C-alpha positions as a printed Julia matrix, in Angstrom:
141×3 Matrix{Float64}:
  51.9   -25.57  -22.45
  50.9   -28.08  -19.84
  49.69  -31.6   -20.28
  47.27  -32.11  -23.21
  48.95  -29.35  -25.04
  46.5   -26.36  -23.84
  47.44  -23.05  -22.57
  45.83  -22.35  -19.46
  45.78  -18.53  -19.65
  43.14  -19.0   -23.26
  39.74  -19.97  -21.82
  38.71  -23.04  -22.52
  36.42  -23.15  -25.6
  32.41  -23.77  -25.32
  32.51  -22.13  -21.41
  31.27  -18.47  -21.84
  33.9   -15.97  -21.12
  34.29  -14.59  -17.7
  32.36  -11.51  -16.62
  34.31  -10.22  -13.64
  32.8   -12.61  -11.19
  29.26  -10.36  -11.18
  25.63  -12.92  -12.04
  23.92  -11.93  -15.46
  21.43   -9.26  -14.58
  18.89  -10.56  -17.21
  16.56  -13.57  -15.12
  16.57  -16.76  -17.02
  14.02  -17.47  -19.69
  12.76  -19.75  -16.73
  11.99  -17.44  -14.43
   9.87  -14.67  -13.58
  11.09  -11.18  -13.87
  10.75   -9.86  -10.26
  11.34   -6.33  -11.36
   8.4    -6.57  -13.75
   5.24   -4.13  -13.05
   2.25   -6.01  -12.0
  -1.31   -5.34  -11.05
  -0.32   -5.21   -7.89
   1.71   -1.76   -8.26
   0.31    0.98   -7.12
  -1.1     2.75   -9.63
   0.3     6.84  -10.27
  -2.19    8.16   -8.26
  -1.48    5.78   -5.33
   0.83    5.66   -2.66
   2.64    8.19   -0.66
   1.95   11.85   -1.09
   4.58   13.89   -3.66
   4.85   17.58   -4.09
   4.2    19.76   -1.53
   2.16   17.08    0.4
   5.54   14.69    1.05
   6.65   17.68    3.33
   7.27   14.9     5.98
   6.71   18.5     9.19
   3.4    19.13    7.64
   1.8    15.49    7.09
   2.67   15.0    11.21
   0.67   18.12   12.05
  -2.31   16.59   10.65
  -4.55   14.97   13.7
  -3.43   11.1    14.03
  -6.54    9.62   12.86
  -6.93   11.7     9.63
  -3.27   11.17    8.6
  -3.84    7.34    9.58
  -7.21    7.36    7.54
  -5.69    8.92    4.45
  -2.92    6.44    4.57
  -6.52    3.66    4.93
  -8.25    5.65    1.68
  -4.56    5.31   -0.28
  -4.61    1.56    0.13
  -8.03    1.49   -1.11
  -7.92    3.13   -3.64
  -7.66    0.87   -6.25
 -11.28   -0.54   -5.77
 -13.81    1.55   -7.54
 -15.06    4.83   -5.1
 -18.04    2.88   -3.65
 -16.28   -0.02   -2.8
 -13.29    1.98   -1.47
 -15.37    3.51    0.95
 -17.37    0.44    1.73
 -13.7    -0.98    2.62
 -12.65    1.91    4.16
 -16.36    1.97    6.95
 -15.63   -1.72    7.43
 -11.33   -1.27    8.63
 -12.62    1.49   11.07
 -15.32   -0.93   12.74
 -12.74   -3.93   12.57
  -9.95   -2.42   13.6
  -9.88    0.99   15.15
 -10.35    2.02   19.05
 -13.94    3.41   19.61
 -12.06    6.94   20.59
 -10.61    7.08   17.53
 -13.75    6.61   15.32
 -15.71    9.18   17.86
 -12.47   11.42   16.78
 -12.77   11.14   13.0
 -16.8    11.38   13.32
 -16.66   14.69   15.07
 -14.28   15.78   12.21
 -16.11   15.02    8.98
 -19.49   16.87   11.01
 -16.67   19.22   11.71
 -16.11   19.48    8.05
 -12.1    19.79    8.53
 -10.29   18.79    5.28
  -9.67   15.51    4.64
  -9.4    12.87    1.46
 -12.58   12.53    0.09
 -12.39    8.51    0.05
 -11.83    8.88    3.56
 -14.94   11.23    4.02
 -17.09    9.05    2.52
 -16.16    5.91    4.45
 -16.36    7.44    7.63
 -20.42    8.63    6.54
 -20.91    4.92    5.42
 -19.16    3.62    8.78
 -21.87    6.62   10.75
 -25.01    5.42    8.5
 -23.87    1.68    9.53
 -23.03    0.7     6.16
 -20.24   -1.55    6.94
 -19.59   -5.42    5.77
 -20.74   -7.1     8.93
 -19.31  -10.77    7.8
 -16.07   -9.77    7.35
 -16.18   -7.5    10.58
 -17.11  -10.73   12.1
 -14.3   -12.66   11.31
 -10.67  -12.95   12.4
  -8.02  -10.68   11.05
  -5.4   -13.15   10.42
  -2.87  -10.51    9.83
């Protein structure tokens, strides 16, 4: 016993009981749940290819500017098709070298195989169908 007749070894009563020095996993009913889905999250049919198409060897055989513009139509995709497209037309004015668009041009008249978001941007972006305010301003990225 040591001075006000307690045992030190008995935890003190009202304090929780230890648990091995590791945080509660569960957040407080405070704060947000950061593990939580959101609309943000990519919905099944987003994101990185599975399946056969993940084969890491076969995505880098595709020509730069289709594997770049299916990795465009993926971020996109979310927006309804027309949108997605219009999105798609506008990021290869904005943002992409004027070889690189002559590239993907000549392969959609080509007809290699592509994502069809990504075909039907690149028509709107040939037929001028683009968003010309926000190709007009600043990235800020």
């Amino acid at each position: 016993m040591t001075q006000g007749g307690r045992d030190p070894s008995e935890p003190q009563s009202g304090s929780p009981e230890p648990s091995g020095g590791l945080p509660d996993a569960r957040p407080a009913a405070d704060e947000p749940d950061l593990d939580a889905p959101t609309d943000a999250d990519p919905a099944p049919t987003q994101g990185p290819p599975t399946g056969q198409a993940a084969d890491a060897t076969t995505r880098q055989r595709l020509p730069a500017e289709i594997r770049m513009g299916e990795d465009i139509a993926r971020a996109m995709a979310h927006h309804p098709p027309q949108r997605a497209a219009e999105e798609i037309a506008t990021h290869l004015r904005k943002f992409w070298d004027p070889r690189m668009r002559s590239s993907i041009l000549a392969r959609v008249e080509a007809g290699e195989p592509m994502d069809d978001l990504l075909r039907a941007g690149v028509e709107l972006y040939r037929q001028g169908e683009i968003d010309r305010s926000e190709v007009a301003e600043p990235s800020g990225g």
